[in-house]
Amino acid sequence: MSDLLHGLNSPQLAAVTLPPQHALILAGAGSGKTRVLTTRIAWLISTGQASPQTILAVTFTNKAAKEMLARLSAMLPINVRGMWIGTFHGLCNRMLRAHYRDAGLPQLFQILDSADQLAAVKRLLKSLNVDDEKFPPRELCWFINAQKEAGLRPAAVEAWDDWTKRRVELYEAYEAQCQREGVVDFAELLLRCYELLERNEPLRRHYQERFRHILVDEFQDTNKLQYRWLKMLAGENAALFCVGDDDQSIYAFRGADVGNMRDFEREFRVTNLIRLEQNYRSHGNILDAANAIIQNNPARLGKNLWTEAGAGEPIRVHESYSDGDEARFIVEEVKALANDGHARAEIALLYRSNAQSRALEHALFNAGLPYRVYGGLRFFERAEIKHALAYLRLIANADDDTAFARVVNFPARGIGARTLEQLADAAKAHGGSLHAAIPLVAGAGGAKLAAFAALVVRLREAASLPLPELVEHVLDLSGLREHYRNEKEGQERLANLDELVNAAAGFVAEAGTVGEEGELSGDLAAFLAHAALEAGEHQAGEGDDALQLMTVHSAKGLEFNIVFICGLEEGLFPHENSLNEDKGLEEERRLMYVAVTRARQRLYLCHAQTRMLHGQTRYNLPSRFIDEVPSGLLKFLTARAGRGGYASTVPPAPSFAAAPRRREESGWRIGQNVMHAKFGLGVIVNAEGGGADARVQINFGANGVKWLALSVAKLEPV
């Protein structure tokens, strides 16, 4: 037991060894929350307070769940494979598989990932002759998912106008289509599971009596329905151990509700509130900056990060003339860092909006610096993989219309749009699936459809093969391999298809035998569920030593030795939309807090006077978040005139008194007082260029020293 608890600091030890009561652990960034969660589970089992079967642990990513299981396996002399540790969607999928009849689902129901759901909605709109410009498919997906995450079926959605009423009708039609095809989307997994427990008292009581310890990771990211699901499972007997950080709640746009933390504290009368404030990631100056920024948010539960690692380096602030200049500064700085021995993979460029990456990528490409945009297409989202999975889904369920529509004419079989329209009409008229309606289509098109149906039959005849062999069989018989062999650049796709076979073999080897009520129905169904659940996860790509580019949202949960936060300007970060949204600025400040706390050793805050976004040049003030950092923590960088590199400096105080004046070619004079609509009163301190390229440097006092292009800037003499 001493080995288990060795190395925990006092708050961590207090959290791990709490009695079995409701608890809220406020775990700051880099404070060791994963260690606390896993050690808590191990301690409960080791002390005999709980058996593995009585524990339910919920994470937000499959990666986190696998890490917890790996750590527990190293801590405990037991087989942890059967423990209920996973994501909300993964655990709900497991429960629904075990009780599919009670849930009103077919045994081998399939899961639609976001791309499949979009395709299903597009088919629905087409079958109903709905104008997809008035009701865009992607927006309809968001609407449907939002209703489900709020726990609302179509009959419960309030519609105050004709447009909303029509969306509710489409939501209802979409539900009917999914039920007919035996498929569920991600939001449906949770809602269907919640409804199952709500209406089935014996089943609800069974799980409430079984799970006496419920542990939740990243509790600040739960939405309303997830919190209701947790409360229902907890009942009156289970102890809820919730770990989270209200200062890192940055997913309100996905439905996350940071208010769940306060509701939990109030509704469960939580007396065990423990703050994990010692940070094991960042140097002191970085943490002091993060603390200073986040303290401007009201209604926090409150904590203050600290470290024993020392103050470290000052935080570097750099102002550029344009986004292109900002990118060039970063390139030069990265080169210098690499020459000093810093690994590029440990350097991250963070930005608020994906659109910002263009200038950065252009500069990096021109400089020959390798980089990786984090969050690109992942394995199970690649087109060739989704084609292969669609064939496998048809083996599991020939009535899966989304899978059918994806591959009925891929590889090409001469089945045209007109034939598919006839098939869709026949399916609609007879209330069945596309596959079932094939005999109803006559002529040459019907014959080609019949040939595809025969292919599906041959594929299904091989369903008893071991999973890796089945995948091999599908890739060959479907024609996918032959198709990509004939493609000009098909080698990479063929390699991905080969990797799918490896993934199937690895899945079978890792899955083993669960041997309890949560076991999935067959290797194929389990593998397809695994693929769908993994498809939405953020996974870093493999490769050479490369810079990491990503949005701040994508950076959540990651850490790097050196971090550049780019585009720190009013209207961009904080985003202009946040100023018009209730508590929007608070969410932006939490996002900035997350960005700052990604850095271990060195942090750069970068902003530009002008920026090209969405085809327009924008003039922005520096972000208020820079002003919220104590000046004693900052080191300002400015270009050295006539030399390479940068030096630290503090902008000089402006002087608006009369001064010797020199008229420049542009007509403006050094020392001339001017007024700018955004930056206010300033004095020209330098000038260069001529004609359309003329620009002046102006000291705006509190708003800093800025270079402005005279062809664009609207200056007024004072």
XYZ file of C-alpha atoms in Angstrom:
718
model
C 0.000 0.000 0.000
C 2.891 2.370 0.755
C 4.208 1.774 -2.777
C 0.783 2.644 -4.187
C 0.620 5.983 -2.373
C 4.317 6.830 -2.629
C 5.082 10.200 -4.202
C 1.604 11.718 -3.850
C 1.520 15.264 -2.502
C -0.802 16.065 0.401
C -3.907 17.115 -1.621
C -3.444 14.164 -3.994
C -3.154 11.779 -1.043
C -6.258 13.288 0.565
C -8.229 12.820 -2.681
C -7.080 9.232 -3.239
C -7.902 8.105 0.311
C -11.252 9.867 0.751
C -14.037 7.788 2.315
C -16.698 6.533 -0.153
C -18.632 9.798 -0.306
C -19.374 12.326 -3.035
C -16.285 14.371 -3.867
C -15.285 17.168 -6.239
C -11.592 17.374 -7.101
C -10.560 20.689 -8.672
C -7.539 19.560 -10.668
C -5.548 22.398 -12.194
C -3.583 22.012 -15.422
C -0.582 19.713 -14.984
C -1.549 18.752 -11.429
C -1.570 14.958 -11.919
C -5.300 14.295 -12.181
C -4.910 11.045 -14.169
C -2.621 9.699 -11.480
C -5.147 10.644 -8.812
C -8.004 8.921 -10.658
C -6.148 5.682 -11.323
C -4.589 5.549 -7.860
C -8.039 6.151 -6.327
C -9.422 3.114 -8.177
C -6.406 0.992 -7.227
C -6.674 2.095 -3.577
C -10.393 1.244 -3.389
C -9.720 -2.251 -4.772
C -6.526 -2.874 -2.757
C -8.180 -1.925 0.540
C -11.188 -4.156 -0.133
C -13.636 -1.240 -0.261
C -14.600 -2.108 -3.837
C -14.320 -4.933 -6.324
C -13.497 -4.233 -10.000
C -17.138 -5.004 -10.907
C -18.489 -2.226 -8.679
C -16.461 0.557 -10.325
C -17.533 2.692 -13.286
C -15.019 5.232 -14.622
C -15.919 7.709 -17.362
C -13.396 9.541 -19.545
C -13.787 11.773 -22.606
C -11.382 9.998 -24.970
C -10.585 6.372 -25.723
C -6.922 7.284 -25.354
C -7.486 8.376 -21.740
C -9.479 5.206 -21.002
C -6.696 2.995 -22.409
C -4.093 4.909 -20.384
C -6.098 4.363 -17.178
C -6.450 0.635 -17.877
C -2.721 0.344 -18.614
C -1.796 2.100 -15.368
C -4.248 0.003 -13.342
C -2.876 -3.178 -14.887
C 0.585 -2.172 -13.664
C -0.730 -1.265 -10.194
C -2.986 -4.260 -9.496
C -2.422 -8.030 -9.729
C -5.777 -8.512 -11.483
C -7.183 -8.632 -15.016
C -8.645 -5.172 -15.567
C -9.939 -5.917 -19.086
C -13.550 -6.430 -17.990
C -13.767 -3.230 -15.935
C -16.271 -0.589 -17.030
C -13.819 2.159 -17.933
C -14.471 4.162 -21.094
C -16.028 7.196 -22.718
C -19.684 8.150 -22.274
C -20.405 6.895 -25.792
C -18.365 3.714 -25.348
C -20.073 2.778 -22.066
C -23.538 3.529 -23.454
C -22.746 1.423 -26.517
C -21.718 -1.426 -24.200
C -24.921 -1.175 -22.184
C -27.143 -0.979 -25.260
C -25.442 -4.032 -26.809
C -26.200 -6.005 -23.646
C -29.872 -4.880 -23.592
C -30.610 -4.204 -27.264
C -34.113 -5.705 -27.102
C -35.144 -3.505 -24.170
C -33.652 -0.520 -26.019
C -35.680 -1.271 -29.152
C -32.611 -1.891 -31.310
C -31.484 -4.749 -33.569
C -28.744 -6.901 -32.102
C -26.141 -5.769 -34.632
C -27.084 -2.083 -34.739
C -24.456 0.115 -36.379
C -23.056 3.462 -35.225
C -23.017 6.477 -37.538
C -20.000 8.725 -37.126
C -20.383 12.418 -38.001
C -19.675 11.896 -41.714
C -22.142 8.998 -41.933
C -24.772 11.034 -40.126
C -24.334 13.889 -42.589
C -24.726 11.464 -45.490
C -27.869 10.027 -43.902
C -29.390 13.498 -43.487
C -28.587 14.359 -47.111
C -30.384 11.197 -48.271
C -33.359 12.070 -46.098
C -33.650 15.583 -47.531
C -33.382 14.264 -51.066
C -36.038 11.600 -50.483
C -38.426 14.237 -49.086
C -37.623 16.773 -51.846
C -36.481 19.314 -49.240
C -34.505 22.353 -50.388
C -31.049 21.802 -48.874
C -30.249 25.515 -49.188
C -33.124 26.416 -46.888
C -32.317 23.471 -44.614
C -28.546 22.853 -44.943
C -27.726 19.226 -44.025
C -24.864 20.104 -41.687
C -26.964 22.628 -39.756
C -29.777 20.073 -39.502
C -27.279 17.599 -38.008
C -26.294 20.211 -35.415
C -29.945 20.883 -34.624
C -30.761 17.183 -34.197
C -27.708 16.528 -32.024
C -28.407 19.591 -29.874
C -31.950 18.375 -29.189
C -30.724 14.903 -28.297
C -28.013 16.267 -26.015
C -30.715 18.275 -24.265
C -32.704 15.047 -23.851
C -35.468 16.121 -26.247
C -37.291 13.895 -28.717
C -39.198 15.658 -31.549
C -42.498 15.732 -29.628
C -40.837 17.634 -26.778
C -39.134 20.321 -28.886
C -40.861 23.699 -28.722
C -41.307 25.247 -32.163
C -42.382 28.894 -32.266
C -42.193 29.454 -36.021
C -42.742 27.550 -39.264
C -39.019 27.146 -39.944
C -38.398 25.481 -36.562
C -41.530 23.358 -36.952
C -40.186 22.057 -40.250
C -36.826 21.243 -38.655
C -38.633 19.304 -35.928
C -40.547 17.377 -38.610
C -37.249 16.532 -40.325
C -35.820 15.447 -36.959
C -38.781 13.078 -36.595
C -38.313 11.730 -40.134
C -34.593 11.240 -39.471
C -35.366 9.225 -36.335
C -37.741 7.006 -38.299
C -35.102 6.464 -40.987
C -32.437 5.499 -38.436
C -34.802 3.099 -36.666
C -35.755 1.493 -39.984
C -32.103 1.040 -40.955
C -30.974 -0.158 -37.519
C -28.418 2.594 -36.978
C -27.716 5.126 -34.227
C -25.650 8.314 -34.188
C -23.360 9.377 -31.346
C -25.939 11.553 -29.605
C -28.475 8.717 -29.851
C -26.182 6.342 -27.949
C -26.393 8.463 -24.821
C -30.045 9.465 -25.136
C -31.224 5.913 -25.904
C -29.240 4.580 -22.940
C -30.619 7.262 -20.624
C -34.198 6.542 -21.721
C -33.619 2.805 -21.274
C -32.561 3.280 -17.656
C -35.278 5.849 -16.996
C -38.198 3.638 -18.053
C -36.822 0.225 -17.005
C -36.792 0.252 -13.216
C -35.409 -3.309 -12.696
C -32.530 -2.606 -15.070
C -31.883 0.792 -13.486
C -31.860 -0.757 -10.014
C -29.488 -3.489 -11.218
C -26.853 -0.995 -12.375
C -27.375 1.305 -9.392
C -26.714 -1.612 -7.048
C -23.740 -2.769 -9.095
C -21.824 0.490 -9.560
C -21.101 1.773 -6.042
C -18.162 3.936 -7.128
C -18.551 6.238 -10.145
C -15.484 8.248 -11.144
C -15.637 10.981 -13.796
C -12.710 12.598 -15.600
C -12.903 16.097 -17.209
C -16.182 16.750 -15.407
C -16.201 20.380 -16.605
C -16.802 19.112 -20.158
C -20.025 17.209 -19.411
C -23.271 18.364 -21.006
C -26.704 18.351 -19.373
C -27.687 14.875 -20.567
C -24.374 13.329 -19.510
C -24.823 14.791 -16.038
C -28.392 13.428 -15.868
C -27.099 9.993 -16.957
C -24.514 10.064 -14.171
C -27.096 11.104 -11.582
C -29.433 8.292 -12.651
C -26.701 5.669 -12.397
C -25.564 7.005 -9.028
C -29.017 6.713 -7.470
C -28.896 7.009 -3.700
C -26.042 4.622 -2.964
C -23.106 5.287 -5.273
C -20.287 7.691 -4.437
C -19.559 10.158 -7.244
C -15.871 11.117 -7.497
C -15.741 13.949 -10.052
C -12.442 15.406 -11.256
C -12.374 18.569 -13.319
C -11.216 22.142 -13.771
C -13.818 24.850 -14.286
C -11.028 27.100 -15.619
C -10.512 24.690 -18.546
C -14.133 24.425 -19.690
C -13.807 25.414 -23.360
C -16.431 23.328 -25.158
C -19.638 25.293 -24.647
C -20.133 25.205 -28.433
C -20.418 21.400 -28.121
C -22.922 21.634 -25.300
C -20.504 21.397 -22.357
C -21.930 23.118 -19.289
C -19.421 24.286 -16.697
C -22.410 24.925 -14.410
C -22.644 21.167 -13.851
C -19.789 21.487 -11.365
C -21.690 23.923 -9.153
C -24.924 21.948 -9.605
C -23.130 18.781 -8.486
C -21.663 20.539 -5.455
C -25.132 21.801 -4.471
C -27.361 18.850 -5.392
C -25.151 16.185 -3.814
C -24.200 18.359 -0.818
C -20.519 17.850 -1.541
C -18.381 18.435 1.529
C -15.216 16.908 0.070
C -13.854 19.633 -2.227
C -10.118 19.235 -2.782
C -7.929 21.543 -4.876
C -4.929 20.147 -6.748
C -2.871 23.301 -7.292
C 0.733 22.086 -7.460
C 1.722 22.037 -11.116
C 4.304 19.559 -12.422
C 4.455 20.939 -15.971
C 5.248 24.655 -16.228
C 7.710 27.143 -14.802
C 6.510 29.739 -12.318
C 6.266 32.774 -14.626
C 3.973 30.855 -16.970
C 1.732 29.811 -14.095
C 1.684 33.351 -12.650
C 0.538 34.644 -16.044
C -2.193 31.995 -16.256
C -3.395 32.766 -12.729
C -3.475 36.504 -13.455
C -5.509 36.026 -16.635
C -8.107 33.622 -15.247
C -8.740 35.587 -12.052
C -10.614 38.121 -14.218
C -13.405 35.561 -14.663
C -16.161 35.880 -12.053
C -17.963 32.948 -10.383
C -14.963 30.607 -10.396
C -14.672 27.807 -7.870
C -11.181 29.200 -7.440
C -7.616 27.872 -7.251
C -4.066 29.143 -7.752
C -1.441 27.097 -9.598
C 2.110 26.971 -8.236
C 5.289 24.994 -8.830
C 8.571 24.069 -7.177
C 10.349 24.298 -10.559
C 11.355 27.961 -10.189
C 10.296 31.104 -12.057
C 11.960 30.240 -15.349
C 12.192 32.612 -18.306
C 10.126 35.763 -18.807
C 7.198 35.561 -21.217
C 8.163 36.969 -24.599
C 5.813 39.402 -26.361
C 6.272 40.214 -30.044
C 4.318 42.676 -32.169
C 4.500 42.350 -35.959
C 3.345 44.666 -38.696
C 1.324 41.940 -40.463
C 0.419 38.275 -40.163
C 3.104 37.566 -42.757
C 5.671 39.332 -40.593
C 4.403 37.397 -37.575
C 4.933 34.120 -39.447
C 8.445 35.172 -40.538
C 9.354 36.106 -36.961
C 8.204 32.690 -35.772
C 10.165 30.933 -38.530
C 13.383 32.763 -37.564
C 12.808 32.092 -33.884
C 12.130 28.389 -34.521
C 15.326 28.114 -36.569
C 17.293 29.662 -33.696
C 15.646 27.331 -31.192
C 16.434 24.286 -33.347
C 20.061 25.430 -33.652
C 20.166 25.613 -29.849
C 19.137 21.955 -29.645
C 15.379 22.216 -29.078
C 13.353 19.472 -30.773
C 10.836 20.854 -33.255
C 8.260 18.317 -32.071
C 8.354 20.054 -28.691
C 7.428 23.423 -30.221
C 3.747 24.244 -30.784
C 2.141 27.089 -32.731
C -1.340 27.693 -31.342
C -4.043 29.817 -32.949
C -7.667 30.654 -32.257
C -9.006 30.072 -35.765
C -8.093 27.480 -38.404
C -7.954 30.260 -40.983
C -4.813 31.612 -39.286
C -2.731 28.601 -40.264
C -2.390 29.653 -43.920
C 0.239 32.360 -43.347
C 2.120 30.141 -40.913
C 2.120 27.153 -43.261
C 3.228 29.302 -46.195
C 6.203 30.674 -44.256
C 7.173 27.267 -42.906
C 6.967 25.682 -46.369
C 9.108 28.411 -47.904
C 11.674 28.010 -45.124
C 11.777 24.229 -45.584
C 10.744 23.609 -41.981
C 8.802 20.367 -41.441
C 5.475 20.813 -39.674
C 2.337 18.858 -38.897
C -1.188 20.250 -38.636
C -2.603 18.405 -35.663
C -6.140 17.098 -36.093
C -5.986 16.201 -39.797
C -7.741 13.196 -41.286
C -7.366 10.193 -39.015
C -7.167 6.569 -40.040
C -10.818 5.586 -39.780
C -11.878 8.818 -41.521
C -9.862 8.234 -44.715
C -12.026 7.624 -47.762
C -10.605 4.215 -48.651
C -11.062 2.986 -45.082
C -14.663 4.224 -44.937
C -15.363 2.399 -48.210
C -14.006 -0.846 -46.757
C -15.945 -0.383 -43.509
C -19.129 0.217 -45.511
C -18.783 -3.237 -47.113
C -18.196 -4.754 -43.669
C -21.287 -2.954 -42.372
C -23.369 -4.467 -45.165
C -22.203 -7.906 -44.036
C -23.479 -7.095 -40.542
C -26.668 -5.435 -41.787
C -27.656 -5.322 -45.455
C -30.370 -2.752 -44.623
C -27.812 -0.111 -43.591
C -28.710 2.511 -46.223
C -25.763 4.799 -45.436
C -23.257 2.022 -46.069
C -25.236 0.879 -49.126
C -25.269 4.367 -50.673
C -21.507 4.794 -50.144
C -20.414 1.680 -52.083
C -23.287 0.653 -54.369
C -21.358 2.269 -57.221
C -17.852 2.267 -55.771
C -15.804 0.951 -57.422
C -17.859 2.084 -60.418
C -20.384 -0.484 -61.684
C -22.286 1.700 -64.132
C -25.129 2.316 -61.685
C -26.246 5.833 -62.533
C -28.055 8.540 -60.627
C -31.357 7.780 -62.367
C -31.231 4.128 -61.274
C -30.478 5.158 -57.704
C -33.412 7.600 -57.762
C -35.718 4.784 -58.902
C -34.358 2.583 -56.120
C -34.885 5.302 -53.505
C -38.460 5.872 -54.721
C -39.213 2.149 -54.535
C -37.744 1.910 -51.019
C -39.796 4.888 -49.879
C -43.008 3.540 -51.430
C -42.638 0.175 -49.709
C -41.220 1.495 -46.430
C -38.096 -0.630 -46.653
C -34.364 -0.308 -47.143
C -32.543 0.347 -50.405
C -31.200 -3.206 -50.426
C -34.656 -4.702 -49.944
C -36.052 -2.608 -52.821
C -33.587 -3.885 -55.454
C -36.029 -6.476 -56.943
C -38.503 -3.623 -57.554
C -36.247 -1.869 -60.100
C -36.541 -3.142 -63.660
C -34.419 -2.762 -66.796
C -30.660 -2.561 -67.208
C -30.290 -0.533 -64.021
C -32.161 -3.197 -62.085
C -29.834 -5.878 -63.453
C -26.758 -3.958 -62.272
C -28.328 -3.493 -58.846
C -29.079 -7.233 -58.728
C -25.405 -7.943 -59.470
C -24.444 -5.732 -56.504
C -26.965 -7.574 -54.308
C -25.331 -10.863 -55.359
C -21.940 -9.421 -54.341
C -23.336 -8.580 -50.891
C -24.608 -12.161 -50.579
C -21.145 -13.541 -51.435
C -19.581 -11.210 -48.885
C -22.051 -12.266 -46.200
C -21.325 -15.940 -46.900
C -17.805 -15.306 -45.631
C -18.988 -13.802 -42.331
C -17.781 -16.838 -40.357
C -14.139 -16.243 -41.322
C -11.786 -14.877 -38.652
C -12.002 -11.083 -38.700
C -8.613 -10.367 -40.380
C -9.344 -12.936 -43.100
C -12.831 -11.505 -43.559
C -11.369 -8.023 -44.108
C -8.870 -9.444 -46.631
C -11.722 -11.207 -48.427
C -13.811 -8.030 -48.579
C -10.946 -5.911 -49.933
C -10.374 -8.377 -52.764
C -13.941 -9.403 -53.646
C -15.321 -5.839 -53.498
C -12.776 -4.653 -56.056
C -11.330 -1.979 -53.762
C -7.758 -3.253 -54.046
C -7.964 -3.548 -57.812
C -9.441 -0.056 -58.049
C -6.609 1.577 -56.109
C -3.941 -0.455 -57.938
C -5.096 1.280 -61.110
C -5.053 4.735 -59.524
C -2.166 7.042 -60.358
C -1.406 7.689 -56.674
C -3.093 4.658 -55.136
C -0.098 3.191 -53.299
C -0.750 5.126 -50.104
C -4.411 4.079 -50.155
C -3.413 0.445 -50.698
C -1.050 0.718 -47.723
C -3.933 2.042 -45.642
C -6.121 -0.904 -46.697
C -3.330 -3.274 -45.671
C -3.195 -1.477 -42.343
C -6.932 -2.080 -41.915
C -6.221 -5.818 -41.982
C -3.518 -5.249 -39.344
C -5.981 -3.190 -37.298
C -8.484 -6.065 -37.418
C -5.834 -8.558 -36.291
C -4.698 -6.262 -33.510
C -8.265 -5.668 -32.414
C -8.949 -9.396 -32.100
C -5.716 -9.887 -30.143
C -6.495 -7.015 -27.744
C -10.206 -7.695 -27.318
C -9.842 -11.186 -25.881
C -12.979 -12.450 -24.193
C -14.928 -10.029 -22.029
C -17.104 -12.833 -20.723
C -19.796 -10.764 -19.036
C -23.035 -9.012 -19.833
C -21.231 -6.194 -21.615
C -19.658 -8.456 -24.254
C -20.374 -7.356 -27.805
C -22.133 -9.612 -30.288
C -19.335 -11.038 -32.441
C -15.945 -9.777 -33.600
C -17.309 -7.943 -36.643
C -19.919 -5.940 -34.722
C -17.373 -5.099 -32.034
C -14.771 -4.021 -34.604
C -17.256 -1.801 -36.449
C -18.308 -0.182 -33.173
C -14.641 0.326 -32.301
C -13.983 1.987 -35.672
C -16.950 4.348 -35.329
C -16.063 5.315 -31.754
C -12.415 5.934 -32.663
C -13.221 7.992 -35.763
C -14.058 11.179 -33.844
C -10.926 11.216 -31.702
C -7.953 13.547 -32.076
C -4.804 11.491 -32.669
C -1.348 12.948 -33.348
C 0.191 11.688 -36.555
C 3.498 9.859 -36.729
C 6.509 11.305 -38.523
C 9.804 13.138 -38.352
C 10.771 15.865 -35.916
C 8.207 18.479 -36.939
C 6.592 21.616 -35.570
C 3.101 21.148 -34.188
C 0.378 23.480 -35.544
C -3.093 23.432 -34.026
C -6.017 25.427 -32.718
C -6.107 26.080 -28.988
C -9.143 23.785 -28.744
C -7.098 20.949 -30.270
C -4.250 21.612 -27.828
C -6.371 20.739 -24.780
C -4.677 17.921 -22.896
C -1.303 18.374 -24.642
C 1.910 20.035 -23.463
C 5.078 21.323 -25.136
C 8.413 22.757 -24.065
C 7.881 25.900 -26.142
C 4.573 27.468 -27.179
C 3.813 30.349 -29.534
C 0.289 31.783 -29.146
C -0.362 33.560 -32.447
C -2.845 36.267 -33.373
C -3.421 37.697 -29.905
C -5.596 40.577 -31.081
C -8.966 41.960 -30.123
C -11.616 40.452 -32.371
C -9.528 37.365 -33.026
C -8.532 36.196 -29.545
C -10.825 36.987 -27.803
C -13.006 36.258 -30.803
C -15.357 39.027 -31.857
C -18.390 36.711 -31.579
C -17.711 36.204 -27.874
C -18.438 39.860 -27.130
C -22.066 39.375 -28.215
C -22.653 36.069 -26.403
C -23.680 35.525 -22.812
C -20.522 34.595 -20.897
C -18.682 34.380 -24.221
C -15.740 36.436 -23.013
C -15.362 34.162 -19.976
C -15.087 31.134 -22.264
C -12.467 32.939 -24.386
C -10.475 33.721 -21.245
C -10.621 30.040 -20.243
C -9.375 29.222 -23.728
C -6.442 31.606 -23.218
C -5.762 29.950 -19.845
C -5.601 26.573 -21.589
C -3.240 27.977 -24.237
C -0.843 29.476 -21.675
C -0.729 26.318 -19.547
C 0.337 24.161 -22.517
C 3.877 25.602 -22.180
C 6.482 23.980 -19.971
C 9.526 26.238 -20.350
C 9.056 29.122 -22.771
C 5.995 31.068 -23.930
C 5.636 33.601 -26.767
C 2.644 35.936 -27.086
C 2.441 37.172 -30.685
C 0.198 39.781 -32.281
C 0.139 41.794 -35.497
C -1.101 45.245 -36.399
C -2.708 44.015 -39.625
C -3.988 40.592 -40.604
C -5.539 39.116 -43.725
C -8.577 37.057 -42.775
C -11.424 35.963 -45.036
C -10.030 38.109 -47.852
C -9.918 41.348 -45.854
C -7.171 43.292 -44.123
C -7.996 43.787 -40.455
C -6.480 46.373 -38.109
C -6.561 45.119 -34.548
C -5.619 46.262 -31.084
C -3.497 43.886 -28.999
C -5.577 41.359 -27.082
C -6.764 42.358 -23.637
C -5.305 39.063 -22.426
C -1.778 40.454 -22.908
C -2.722 43.435 -20.733
C -4.004 41.054 -18.035
C -0.501 39.584 -17.579
C 1.574 41.530 -14.975
C 4.172 43.614 -16.814
C 6.954 42.261 -14.588
C 6.528 38.835 -16.202
C 6.913 40.143 -19.767
C 9.859 40.703 -22.086
C 9.035 42.724 -25.219
C 10.835 41.795 -28.438
C 11.480 44.146 -31.369
C 13.410 43.741 -34.604
C 17.006 44.982 -34.548
C 17.415 47.581 -37.279
C 19.887 46.478 -39.927
C 20.718 43.212 -38.144
C 19.158 39.801 -37.785
C 17.446 38.635 -34.620
C 15.474 40.419 -31.929
C 16.151 42.380 -28.770
C 14.120 43.050 -25.673
C 12.723 46.530 -25.301
C 9.978 48.545 -23.652
C 8.061 50.907 -25.987
C 9.113 54.518 -25.292
C 6.618 56.967 -23.878
C 5.009 59.167 -26.530
C 5.637 62.852 -26.709
C 2.957 64.973 -28.306
C 4.776 68.266 -27.750
C 6.264 70.247 -30.620
C 9.431 68.586 -31.946
C 11.835 69.103 -34.850
C 10.045 67.857 -37.903
C 11.395 66.311 -41.107
C 9.041 66.076 -44.089
C 9.106 62.600 -45.691
C 8.393 61.679 -49.298
C 4.912 60.580 -48.232
C 3.970 64.074 -47.090
C 3.904 63.113 -43.407
C 6.650 64.248 -41.005
C 8.668 62.622 -38.250
C 7.353 64.101 -35.005
C 3.931 64.944 -36.475
C 0.924 64.313 -34.208
C -1.811 62.145 -35.793
C -5.144 60.563 -34.865
C -6.163 56.979 -35.748
C -9.758 55.733 -35.422
C -8.763 52.628 -33.424
C -5.445 53.448 -31.766
C -6.159 57.065 -30.843
C -3.622 59.908 -30.540
C -0.036 59.187 -31.614
C 3.204 60.689 -32.895
C 5.130 59.609 -36.012
C 8.565 58.368 -34.958
C 9.818 56.778 -38.195
C 8.922 56.402 -41.876
C 10.055 54.359 -44.853
C 9.191 53.529 -48.462
C 7.309 55.588 -50.976
C 4.195 55.573 -53.108
C 1.922 52.606 -52.497
C 4.591 51.007 -50.255
C 4.982 53.959 -47.890
C 4.492 53.282 -44.214
C 5.075 55.134 -40.966
C 5.884 54.056 -37.429
C 3.664 55.713 -34.810
C 3.917 55.676 -31.034
C 0.337 55.434 -29.684
C 1.353 55.442 -26.028
C -0.646 52.832 -24.128
C -1.595 51.172 -27.434
C 2.049 50.651 -28.357
C 4.310 51.461 -31.292
C 2.893 50.399 -34.683
C 3.897 50.418 -38.329
C 0.951 51.447 -40.540
C 0.662 51.403 -44.331
C -0.331 54.876 -45.495
C -2.220 53.470 -48.487
C -4.631 51.751 -46.092
C -4.487 53.499 -42.720
C -6.780 56.508 -42.322
C -4.655 58.995 -40.413
C -5.732 62.519 -39.553
C -3.209 65.269 -38.725
C -3.650 66.878 -35.299
